[in-house]
């Protein structure tokens, strides 16, 4: 059985849950839906949709690391052996990618938050609605 088929078999329920969440929330990030604050991956969906339209400038605006995600996911699903020859090099790659995402997130939070999409605050998130309710009670 190929790695991809094994991945689908082992993660079928998770994949269905993620698909249902995306359908029910119209693709909204679960972190932003709960907290109202964007996550390090916010904007990736819109970036890839812009990429499908060949609108690279908009894709880069929505998330400057959009070009890393698809090749990385394909590698994770299909790789039989460690990338770059060893687990240590693979760990280095994961750390590098995570560091890039965190660095870009910090930069975007500093320059775009809280008013510019996709790094804007969601006033309709669960936590923001709870805060509104608490203010009404107090």
CSV table of C-alpha atoms in Angstrom, one decimal:
chain,number,residue,atom,x,y,z
A,1,UNK,CA,0.0,0.0,0.0
A,2,UNK,CA,1.4,3.4,-0.9
A,3,UNK,CA,2.1,6.0,1.8
A,4,UNK,CA,-0.7,8.2,0.4
A,5,UNK,CA,-3.3,5.4,0.7
A,6,UNK,CA,-2.0,4.5,4.1
A,7,UNK,CA,-2.2,8.2,5.2
A,8,UNK,CA,-5.8,8.3,3.9
A,9,UNK,CA,-6.7,5.1,5.7
A,10,UNK,CA,-5.1,6.1,9.0
A,11,UNK,CA,-6.6,9.6,9.0
A,12,UNK,CA,-10.0,9.1,7.3
A,13,UNK,CA,-12.1,10.4,10.3
A,14,UNK,CA,-9.8,13.4,10.8
A,15,UNK,CA,-10.0,14.2,7.1
A,16,UNK,CA,-13.8,14.0,7.2
A,17,UNK,CA,-13.9,16.2,10.3
A,18,UNK,CA,-11.7,18.8,8.7
A,19,UNK,CA,-13.7,18.8,5.5
A,20,UNK,CA,-17.0,19.2,7.5
A,21,UNK,CA,-15.4,22.1,9.5
A,22,UNK,CA,-14.3,23.8,6.3
A,23,UNK,CA,-17.7,23.4,4.7
A,24,UNK,CA,-19.6,24.6,7.8
A,25,UNK,CA,-17.4,27.6,8.6
A,26,UNK,CA,-16.8,28.5,4.9
A,27,UNK,CA,-13.1,27.8,5.3
A,28,UNK,CA,-12.5,30.0,8.3
A,29,UNK,CA,-9.5,29.1,10.5
A,30,UNK,CA,-10.5,27.3,13.6
A,31,UNK,CA,-8.1,29.4,15.8
A,32,UNK,CA,-9.5,32.6,14.4
A,33,UNK,CA,-13.1,31.3,14.7
A,34,UNK,CA,-12.5,30.7,18.4
A,35,UNK,CA,-10.1,33.4,19.5
A,36,UNK,CA,-10.7,36.1,16.9
A,37,UNK,CA,-7.0,36.5,16.5
A,38,UNK,CA,-5.2,35.2,13.3
A,39,UNK,CA,-2.8,32.2,13.4
A,40,UNK,CA,0.5,31.8,11.7
A,41,UNK,CA,-1.2,30.1,8.8
A,42,UNK,CA,-4.0,32.8,8.3
A,43,UNK,CA,-4.2,33.8,4.7
A,44,UNK,CA,-2.9,30.5,3.2
A,45,UNK,CA,-6.2,29.5,1.7
A,46,UNK,CA,-6.7,32.9,0.1
A,47,UNK,CA,-3.1,32.9,-1.1
A,48,UNK,CA,-3.6,29.6,-2.8
A,49,UNK,CA,-6.9,30.8,-4.4
A,50,UNK,CA,-5.0,33.8,-5.7
A,51,UNK,CA,-2.3,31.6,-7.0
A,52,UNK,CA,-4.9,29.6,-9.0
A,53,UNK,CA,-5.9,32.9,-10.6
A,54,UNK,CA,-2.1,33.5,-11.3
A,55,UNK,CA,-2.3,36.6,-9.1
A,56,UNK,CA,1.1,36.3,-7.4
A,57,UNK,CA,1.1,39.7,-5.9
A,58,UNK,CA,-2.2,39.0,-4.0
A,59,UNK,CA,-1.1,35.5,-3.1
A,60,UNK,CA,2.1,37.0,-1.6
A,61,UNK,CA,0.1,39.6,0.3
A,62,UNK,CA,-2.2,37.0,1.9
A,63,UNK,CA,0.7,34.8,3.0
A,64,UNK,CA,4.3,35.2,1.8
A,65,UNK,CA,5.1,31.6,2.5
A,66,UNK,CA,2.3,30.1,0.4
A,67,UNK,CA,4.8,28.5,-2.0
A,68,UNK,CA,6.2,26.3,0.7
A,69,UNK,CA,3.0,24.6,1.9
A,70,UNK,CA,1.9,22.4,-1.0
A,71,UNK,CA,5.4,20.9,-1.8
A,72,UNK,CA,5.9,20.3,2.0
A,73,UNK,CA,2.5,18.5,2.4
A,74,UNK,CA,3.2,16.4,-0.7
A,75,UNK,CA,6.6,15.4,0.8
A,76,UNK,CA,5.1,14.6,4.2
A,77,UNK,CA,2.4,12.3,2.6
A,78,UNK,CA,4.6,10.6,0.1
A,79,UNK,CA,8.1,10.3,1.6
A,80,UNK,CA,9.3,6.8,2.4
A,81,UNK,CA,12.6,7.9,4.0
A,82,UNK,CA,13.8,11.0,5.8
A,83,UNK,CA,14.3,14.1,3.7
A,84,UNK,CA,17.9,15.1,3.1
A,85,UNK,CA,19.1,11.6,4.1
A,86,UNK,CA,18.6,11.6,7.9
A,87,UNK,CA,16.1,12.3,10.7
A,88,UNK,CA,18.4,15.0,12.0
A,89,UNK,CA,18.4,16.9,8.7
A,90,UNK,CA,14.6,16.4,8.5
A,91,UNK,CA,14.2,17.9,12.0
A,92,UNK,CA,16.4,20.8,10.9
A,93,UNK,CA,14.1,21.4,7.9
A,94,UNK,CA,10.9,21.3,10.1
A,95,UNK,CA,12.5,23.7,12.6
A,96,UNK,CA,13.5,26.0,9.7
A,97,UNK,CA,10.0,26.0,8.2
A,98,UNK,CA,8.4,26.5,11.7
A,99,UNK,CA,10.8,29.4,12.4
A,100,UNK,CA,10.0,31.0,9.0
A,101,UNK,CA,6.3,30.8,9.8
A,102,UNK,CA,6.7,32.2,13.3
A,103,UNK,CA,9.0,35.0,12.0
A,104,UNK,CA,6.5,36.0,9.2
A,105,UNK,CA,3.6,35.8,11.8
A,106,UNK,CA,5.4,38.2,14.1
A,107,UNK,CA,6.2,40.6,11.3
A,108,UNK,CA,2.6,40.5,10.0
A,109,UNK,CA,1.1,40.9,13.4
A,110,UNK,CA,3.3,44.0,13.9
A,111,UNK,CA,2.6,45.5,10.5
A,112,UNK,CA,-1.0,44.4,9.7
A,113,UNK,CA,-2.8,43.6,12.9
A,114,UNK,CA,-5.6,44.4,13.8
A,115,UNK,CA,-7.1,46.0,10.8
A,116,UNK,CA,-5.7,44.5,7.5
A,117,UNK,CA,-6.9,41.2,6.2
A,118,UNK,CA,-6.0,38.4,6.7
A,119,UNK,CA,-4.4,39.6,10.0
A,120,UNK,CA,-7.5,41.4,11.2
A,121,UNK,CA,-9.5,40.7,14.3
A,122,UNK,CA,-12.7,38.7,13.9
A,123,UNK,CA,-15.4,40.5,16.0
A,124,UNK,CA,-17.8,37.5,15.5
A,125,UNK,CA,-15.5,34.9,17.0
A,126,UNK,CA,-16.6,32.8,19.9
A,127,UNK,CA,-14.3,34.6,22.4
A,128,UNK,CA,-15.4,38.1,21.2
A,129,UNK,CA,-19.0,37.1,21.4
A,130,UNK,CA,-18.4,35.9,25.0
A,131,UNK,CA,-16.7,39.2,25.8
A,132,UNK,CA,-19.8,41.0,24.5
A,133,UNK,CA,-22.1,38.8,26.6
A,134,UNK,CA,-20.0,39.4,29.7
A,135,UNK,CA,-20.1,43.2,29.2
A,136,UNK,CA,-23.9,43.0,28.9
A,137,UNK,CA,-24.1,41.1,32.2
A,138,UNK,CA,-21.7,43.3,34.1
